[in-house]
């Protein structure tokens, strides 16, 4: 067998001043993940990392380690989630997310821990909320759409940029009936609004939330309760916007008064309406396309910040649905 003539190179990355435990992870778990993701040989010796292999792949690994060291230099930690995200970006775009995320877009709400973007998509989302009065955030579950919107709303309230927060959700059943639950109207709609409560509890203590709700400074209500109102100096969030009809979306958007801001979130792959094509969030993209002062942000499975398997599940569903559509078209 003739010897391989394929070119191989060796590059060295210096990590002086960095604690290798943070870079390689506990028991070198991060290093093993990197070795699994790339084919070059990686050897860590003291304050040096030696990478040997095919030129293009070696450069990718060098780029990854540069990104990870930059991340640590910024005072941020490396997590398995961040590492997987960085590996994907390096493979697809040639560079990692650390530099793009260097400018902190997160806000310290003053109530609990500071909220910071975990992906480049989230960074662009937070910047859009800062710059535009109406922002539509469209993307799959787990990308932080509601969580980050609530964080921005709480920060705006604390900094007195708004006087109130109104959190709204359409009460559409997702495949199961809640009509026979006991209690008054509030008890019946609360299950629909629970994700919004959960996001709030990440930002404030339960006592503070209760007090602000009692004072009317925070309102959490189903979309139907918005009809006929005008909201001034209010940060309004419409969650699960994909489950609105075009008429409901129009009604919501025309509630905004002077000094108000709105964020509309939704996942157009999870529409619970009978006529999915008549989702207000689907239709509004065509109606408001190009309107000044309004921004559409599209998050993807790369922005998922839940369990790493969630990203894989979303991609598996996407592959299945594409195959199913092709099969139907071929019939």
CSV table of C-alpha atoms in Angstrom, one decimal:
chain,number,residue,atom,x,y,z
A,1,UNK,CA,0.0,0.0,0.0
A,2,UNK,CA,1.4,3.4,-1.0
A,3,UNK,CA,2.0,5.8,1.8
A,4,UNK,CA,-0.5,8.7,2.1
A,5,UNK,CA,0.7,11.9,0.6
A,6,UNK,CA,-2.1,14.0,2.1
A,7,UNK,CA,-0.7,17.2,3.6
A,8,UNK,CA,-0.7,17.5,7.3
A,9,UNK,CA,0.2,20.5,9.4
A,10,UNK,CA,0.8,21.3,13.1
A,11,UNK,CA,-0.3,24.4,14.9
A,12,UNK,CA,0.3,25.6,18.5
A,13,UNK,CA,-2.2,27.6,20.6
A,14,UNK,CA,-0.7,29.3,23.7
A,15,UNK,CA,-2.9,29.6,26.8
A,16,UNK,CA,-0.7,31.4,29.2
A,17,UNK,CA,-2.6,33.0,32.1
A,18,UNK,CA,-5.7,30.8,31.7
A,19,UNK,CA,-6.7,28.1,34.0
A,20,UNK,CA,-6.9,24.9,31.9
A,21,UNK,CA,-9.6,23.5,34.1
A,22,UNK,CA,-12.0,26.1,32.8
A,23,UNK,CA,-10.9,25.6,29.3
A,24,UNK,CA,-10.9,21.8,29.2
A,25,UNK,CA,-13.7,21.2,31.7
A,26,UNK,CA,-14.0,19.0,34.7
A,27,UNK,CA,-12.0,15.8,34.0
A,28,UNK,CA,-11.2,17.2,30.6
A,29,UNK,CA,-14.8,16.7,29.4
A,30,UNK,CA,-14.7,19.7,27.0
A,31,UNK,CA,-11.4,18.4,25.5
A,32,UNK,CA,-13.0,15.1,24.8
A,33,UNK,CA,-16.0,16.7,23.2
A,34,UNK,CA,-13.7,18.7,20.9
A,35,UNK,CA,-11.7,15.6,20.0
A,36,UNK,CA,-14.9,13.8,19.2
A,37,UNK,CA,-16.1,16.7,16.9
A,38,UNK,CA,-12.8,17.1,15.0
A,39,UNK,CA,-10.4,14.6,13.4
A,40,UNK,CA,-7.0,16.3,14.1
A,41,UNK,CA,-4.9,15.1,17.0
A,42,UNK,CA,-5.0,17.4,20.0
A,43,UNK,CA,-2.3,17.4,22.6
A,44,UNK,CA,-2.3,19.6,25.7
A,45,UNK,CA,1.1,20.3,27.2
A,46,UNK,CA,1.4,22.8,30.0
A,47,UNK,CA,0.4,26.2,28.6
A,48,UNK,CA,0.4,25.0,25.0
A,49,UNK,CA,-2.1,23.1,22.8
A,50,UNK,CA,-0.7,21.3,19.8
A,51,UNK,CA,-3.1,20.4,16.9
A,52,UNK,CA,-2.0,18.2,14.1
A,53,UNK,CA,-4.0,17.1,11.0
A,54,UNK,CA,-5.4,18.2,7.7
A,55,UNK,CA,-4.9,22.0,7.2
A,56,UNK,CA,-8.5,23.0,7.0
A,57,UNK,CA,-9.5,21.0,10.0
A,58,UNK,CA,-6.5,22.1,12.0
A,59,UNK,CA,-7.5,25.8,11.3
A,60,UNK,CA,-11.0,25.1,12.6
A,61,UNK,CA,-9.7,23.6,15.9
A,62,UNK,CA,-7.3,26.6,16.3
A,63,UNK,CA,-10.2,28.9,15.6
A,64,UNK,CA,-12.3,27.1,18.2
A,65,UNK,CA,-9.6,27.3,20.9
A,66,UNK,CA,-9.1,31.0,20.1
A,67,UNK,CA,-12.8,31.5,20.6
A,68,UNK,CA,-12.9,29.6,23.9
A,69,UNK,CA,-9.9,31.5,25.3
A,70,UNK,CA,-11.5,34.8,24.2
A,71,UNK,CA,-14.7,33.7,26.1
A,72,UNK,CA,-12.7,33.1,29.3
A,73,UNK,CA,-10.8,36.4,28.9
A,74,UNK,CA,-14.2,38.2,28.8
A,75,UNK,CA,-14.9,36.8,32.3
A,76,UNK,CA,-17.5,34.4,31.0
A,77,UNK,CA,-17.6,30.6,31.7
A,78,UNK,CA,-17.6,27.8,29.1
A,79,UNK,CA,-20.5,25.4,29.4
A,80,UNK,CA,-21.2,22.3,27.4
A,81,UNK,CA,-24.0,24.1,25.7
A,82,UNK,CA,-21.7,27.0,24.7
A,83,UNK,CA,-19.0,24.6,23.5
A,84,UNK,CA,-21.5,22.8,21.2
A,85,UNK,CA,-22.7,26.1,19.8
A,86,UNK,CA,-19.1,27.3,19.2
A,87,UNK,CA,-18.2,24.0,17.5
A,88,UNK,CA,-21.1,24.3,15.1
A,89,UNK,CA,-20.4,28.0,14.3
A,90,UNK,CA,-16.7,27.2,13.7
A,91,UNK,CA,-17.6,24.4,11.3
A,92,UNK,CA,-20.2,26.4,9.4
A,93,UNK,CA,-18.8,29.9,9.5
A,94,UNK,CA,-15.1,29.6,10.3
A,95,UNK,CA,-15.4,31.5,13.6
A,96,UNK,CA,-16.9,31.2,17.0
A,97,UNK,CA,-19.5,33.4,18.8
A,98,UNK,CA,-17.3,34.9,21.5
A,99,UNK,CA,-16.3,38.1,19.6
A,100,UNK,CA,-19.8,38.7,18.3
A,101,UNK,CA,-21.2,38.4,21.9
A,102,UNK,CA,-18.4,40.5,23.4
A,103,UNK,CA,-20.6,43.6,23.7
A,104,UNK,CA,-23.0,42.8,26.5
A,105,UNK,CA,-26.6,43.3,25.5
A,106,UNK,CA,-28.1,41.9,28.7
A,107,UNK,CA,-29.7,44.0,31.3
A,108,UNK,CA,-29.4,43.8,35.0
A,109,UNK,CA,-32.9,43.9,36.2
A,110,UNK,CA,-31.8,44.7,39.8
A,111,UNK,CA,-34.1,42.0,41.1
A,112,UNK,CA,-32.2,38.8,40.4
A,113,UNK,CA,-29.2,37.8,38.3
A,114,UNK,CA,-28.2,39.8,35.2
A,115,UNK,CA,-29.7,38.5,32.0
A,116,UNK,CA,-27.2,38.1,29.1
A,117,UNK,CA,-27.5,36.6,25.7
A,118,UNK,CA,-26.3,33.0,25.3
A,119,UNK,CA,-26.2,33.0,21.5
A,120,UNK,CA,-25.6,35.5,18.7
A,121,UNK,CA,-29.2,35.3,17.7
A,122,UNK,CA,-30.3,36.2,21.3
A,123,UNK,CA,-27.9,39.1,21.2
A,124,UNK,CA,-29.5,40.5,18.0
A,125,UNK,CA,-32.9,39.9,19.6
A,126,UNK,CA,-32.1,42.0,22.7
A,127,UNK,CA,-30.6,44.7,20.6
A,128,UNK,CA,-33.7,44.9,18.5
A,129,UNK,CA,-35.9,45.3,21.6
A,130,UNK,CA,-33.7,48.2,22.7
A,131,UNK,CA,-33.9,49.9,19.2
A,132,UNK,CA,-37.4,49.3,18.0
A,133,UNK,CA,-40.8,49.9,19.5
A,134,UNK,CA,-42.4,46.8,18.0
A,135,UNK,CA,-40.4,43.5,17.7
A,136,UNK,CA,-41.6,40.2,16.4
A,137,UNK,CA,-39.5,37.2,17.6
A,138,UNK,CA,-40.1,34.0,15.7
A,139,UNK,CA,-38.4,30.8,16.4
A,140,UNK,CA,-38.6,27.3,17.9
A,141,UNK,CA,-39.1,26.4,21.5
A,142,UNK,CA,-36.2,26.9,23.9
A,143,UNK,CA,-34.7,29.9,22.2
A,144,UNK,CA,-35.5,32.3,25.0
A,145,UNK,CA,-38.1,34.3,23.2
A,146,UNK,CA,-40.4,34.9,26.2
A,147,UNK,CA,-37.7,34.8,28.8
A,148,UNK,CA,-35.6,37.6,27.2
A,149,UNK,CA,-38.7,39.7,26.4
A,150,UNK,CA,-39.8,39.5,30.1
A,151,UNK,CA,-36.3,40.4,31.2
A,152,UNK,CA,-36.3,43.5,29.0
A,153,UNK,CA,-39.7,44.5,30.2
A,154,UNK,CA,-38.6,44.2,33.9
A,155,UNK,CA,-35.5,46.2,33.2
A,156,UNK,CA,-37.6,48.9,31.4
A,157,UNK,CA,-39.9,49.1,34.4
A,158,UNK,CA,-37.1,49.3,36.9
A,159,UNK,CA,-35.4,52.0,34.9
A,160,UNK,CA,-38.7,53.9,34.6
A,161,UNK,CA,-38.8,53.8,30.9
A,162,UNK,CA,-42.4,52.4,31.2
A,163,UNK,CA,-44.9,52.5,34.0
A,164,UNK,CA,-46.5,49.1,33.5
A,165,UNK,CA,-45.9,45.6,32.1
A,166,UNK,CA,-48.8,43.8,30.4
A,167,UNK,CA,-48.2,40.1,29.5
A,168,UNK,CA,-50.7,38.5,27.2
A,169,UNK,CA,-51.3,35.1,25.8
A,170,UNK,CA,-54.1,33.7,23.5
A,171,UNK,CA,-56.1,31.0,25.4
A,172,UNK,CA,-55.9,28.4,22.7
A,173,UNK,CA,-56.0,24.7,23.7
A,174,UNK,CA,-53.0,22.7,22.6
A,175,UNK,CA,-54.7,19.3,21.9
A,176,UNK,CA,-56.4,19.0,25.3
A,177,UNK,CA,-59.5,20.5,26.8
A,178,UNK,CA,-59.4,22.7,29.9
A,179,UNK,CA,-63.0,23.8,29.7
A,180,UNK,CA,-64.2,21.6,32.7
A,181,UNK,CA,-61.5,22.8,35.1
A,182,UNK,CA,-63.1,24.1,38.4
A,183,UNK,CA,-62.9,27.7,39.4
A,184,UNK,CA,-63.6,31.2,38.1
A,185,UNK,CA,-62.4,32.6,34.8
A,186,UNK,CA,-59.0,33.4,36.3
A,187,UNK,CA,-58.5,29.9,37.4
A,188,UNK,CA,-59.5,28.6,34.0
A,189,UNK,CA,-57.0,30.8,32.0
A,190,UNK,CA,-54.1,30.6,34.5
A,191,UNK,CA,-52.8,27.3,33.0
A,192,UNK,CA,-52.4,29.1,29.6
A,193,UNK,CA,-50.5,31.9,31.3
A,194,UNK,CA,-48.2,29.7,33.5
A,195,UNK,CA,-45.1,30.1,31.2
A,196,UNK,CA,-45.3,33.9,31.6
A,197,UNK,CA,-45.5,33.5,35.4
A,198,UNK,CA,-42.5,31.2,35.2
A,199,UNK,CA,-40.4,33.8,33.3
A,200,UNK,CA,-41.4,36.5,35.8
A,201,UNK,CA,-40.2,34.4,38.7
A,202,UNK,CA,-36.8,34.1,37.1
A,203,UNK,CA,-36.5,38.0,37.3
A,204,UNK,CA,-38.2,38.8,40.6
A,205,UNK,CA,-39.0,37.4,44.0
A,206,UNK,CA,-42.6,36.0,44.5
A,207,UNK,CA,-43.3,38.7,47.0
A,208,UNK,CA,-42.4,41.5,44.6
A,209,UNK,CA,-44.4,39.9,41.7
A,210,UNK,CA,-47.5,39.6,44.0
A,211,UNK,CA,-47.2,43.3,45.1
A,212,UNK,CA,-46.8,44.6,41.6
A,213,UNK,CA,-49.8,42.6,40.4
A,214,UNK,CA,-51.9,43.8,43.3
A,215,UNK,CA,-50.9,47.4,42.3
A,216,UNK,CA,-51.8,46.8,38.7
A,217,UNK,CA,-48.2,47.6,37.6
A,218,UNK,CA,-48.0,44.1,36.2
A,219,UNK,CA,-50.9,42.5,34.4
A,220,UNK,CA,-51.0,38.9,33.1
A,221,UNK,CA,-54.1,38.2,31.1
A,222,UNK,CA,-55.6,36.3,28.1
A,223,UNK,CA,-55.6,38.2,24.8
A,224,UNK,CA,-59.4,38.5,24.7
A,225,UNK,CA,-59.2,40.8,27.7
A,226,UNK,CA,-57.3,43.4,25.6
A,227,UNK,CA,-60.2,44.4,23.4
A,228,UNK,CA,-61.2,48.1,23.8
A,229,UNK,CA,-58.1,49.1,25.8
A,230,UNK,CA,-55.4,51.7,25.0
A,231,UNK,CA,-52.1,51.1,26.7
A,232,UNK,CA,-49.8,54.1,27.3
A,233,UNK,CA,-46.2,54.0,28.7
A,234,UNK,CA,-46.5,50.2,28.8
A,235,UNK,CA,-44.2,47.3,27.9
A,236,UNK,CA,-46.6,44.8,26.3
A,237,UNK,CA,-45.6,41.2,25.5
A,238,UNK,CA,-47.8,38.9,23.4
A,239,UNK,CA,-46.6,35.4,23.9
A,240,UNK,CA,-47.6,32.4,21.6
A,241,UNK,CA,-48.4,34.9,18.9
A,242,UNK,CA,-48.8,32.0,16.4
A,243,UNK,CA,-52.1,31.1,18.0
A,244,UNK,CA,-53.7,34.4,17.2
A,245,UNK,CA,-56.0,35.0,14.2
A,246,UNK,CA,-55.2,37.9,11.9
A,247,UNK,CA,-58.1,39.9,13.5
A,248,UNK,CA,-56.7,39.2,17.0
A,249,UNK,CA,-53.2,40.3,15.9
A,250,UNK,CA,-54.6,43.5,14.5
A,251,UNK,CA,-56.6,44.1,17.7
A,252,UNK,CA,-53.5,43.6,19.8
A,253,UNK,CA,-51.2,45.9,17.8
A,254,UNK,CA,-53.7,48.7,17.7
A,255,UNK,CA,-53.9,48.7,21.6
A,256,UNK,CA,-50.5,50.5,21.8
A,257,UNK,CA,-50.6,54.0,23.0
A,258,UNK,CA,-48.0,56.8,23.6
A,259,UNK,CA,-44.7,55.7,25.0
A,260,UNK,CA,-45.5,52.0,24.7
A,261,UNK,CA,-43.4,49.1,23.3
A,262,UNK,CA,-44.4,45.7,22.2
A,263,UNK,CA,-42.7,42.3,21.8
A,264,UNK,CA,-44.6,39.5,20.0
A,265,UNK,CA,-43.2,36.0,20.3
A,266,UNK,CA,-44.2,32.8,18.6
A,267,UNK,CA,-43.2,29.5,16.9
A,268,UNK,CA,-44.9,29.2,13.5
A,269,UNK,CA,-44.2,25.4,13.5
A,270,UNK,CA,-46.4,24.9,16.5
A,271,UNK,CA,-49.8,26.5,15.5
A,272,UNK,CA,-52.7,25.2,17.5
A,273,UNK,CA,-55.4,26.9,15.4
A,274,UNK,CA,-57.6,24.7,13.1
A,275,UNK,CA,-56.6,26.8,10.1
A,276,UNK,CA,-52.8,27.1,10.4
A,277,UNK,CA,-52.5,29.3,7.3
A,278,UNK,CA,-54.6,31.9,9.1
A,279,UNK,CA,-52.2,32.4,12.0
A,280,UNK,CA,-51.9,36.1,12.8
A,281,UNK,CA,-48.2,35.7,13.2
A,282,UNK,CA,-47.8,34.1,9.7
A,283,UNK,CA,-50.0,36.7,8.0
A,284,UNK,CA,-48.4,39.7,9.8
A,285,UNK,CA,-45.0,39.0,8.3
A,286,UNK,CA,-46.4,39.9,4.9
A,287,UNK,CA,-48.5,42.8,6.1
A,288,UNK,CA,-45.8,44.6,8.0
A,289,UNK,CA,-42.7,43.7,5.9
A,290,UNK,CA,-40.6,46.8,5.4
A,291,UNK,CA,-42.6,49.0,7.8
A,292,UNK,CA,-40.2,51.4,9.5
A,293,UNK,CA,-39.9,51.1,13.3
A,294,UNK,CA,-40.9,47.4,13.3
A,295,UNK,CA,-38.3,44.6,13.5
A,296,UNK,CA,-38.6,40.9,12.8
A,297,UNK,CA,-36.1,38.6,14.5
A,298,UNK,CA,-35.8,35.0,13.4
A,299,UNK,CA,-34.2,32.6,15.9
A,300,UNK,CA,-33.3,29.1,14.9
A,301,UNK,CA,-32.4,25.7,16.5
A,302,UNK,CA,-28.9,27.1,16.9
A,303,UNK,CA,-30.3,29.5,19.5
A,304,UNK,CA,-31.9,26.8,21.6
A,305,UNK,CA,-30.7,27.1,25.2
A,306,UNK,CA,-32.5,24.2,26.8
A,307,UNK,CA,-31.2,20.7,27.2
A,308,UNK,CA,-28.8,19.8,24.3
A,309,UNK,CA,-31.2,17.1,23.2
A,310,UNK,CA,-33.9,19.7,22.5
A,311,UNK,CA,-31.9,21.0,19.5
A,312,UNK,CA,-31.5,17.5,18.2
A,313,UNK,CA,-35.2,16.8,18.6
A,314,UNK,CA,-36.1,20.0,16.7
A,315,UNK,CA,-33.9,19.1,13.8
A,316,UNK,CA,-35.2,15.5,13.8
A,317,UNK,CA,-38.8,16.9,13.5
A,318,UNK,CA,-37.7,19.3,10.8
A,319,UNK,CA,-36.2,16.4,8.7
A,320,UNK,CA,-39.3,14.3,9.3
A,321,UNK,CA,-41.7,17.1,8.3
A,322,UNK,CA,-39.7,17.9,5.1
A,323,UNK,CA,-39.7,14.2,4.1
A,324,UNK,CA,-43.5,14.0,4.9
A,325,UNK,CA,-44.2,17.1,2.7
A,326,UNK,CA,-42.2,15.7,-0.2
A,327,UNK,CA,-44.0,12.3,0.1
A,328,UNK,CA,-47.4,14.1,0.0
A,329,UNK,CA,-46.3,16.2,-3.0
A,330,UNK,CA,-45.2,13.0,-4.8
A,331,UNK,CA,-48.6,11.3,-4.4
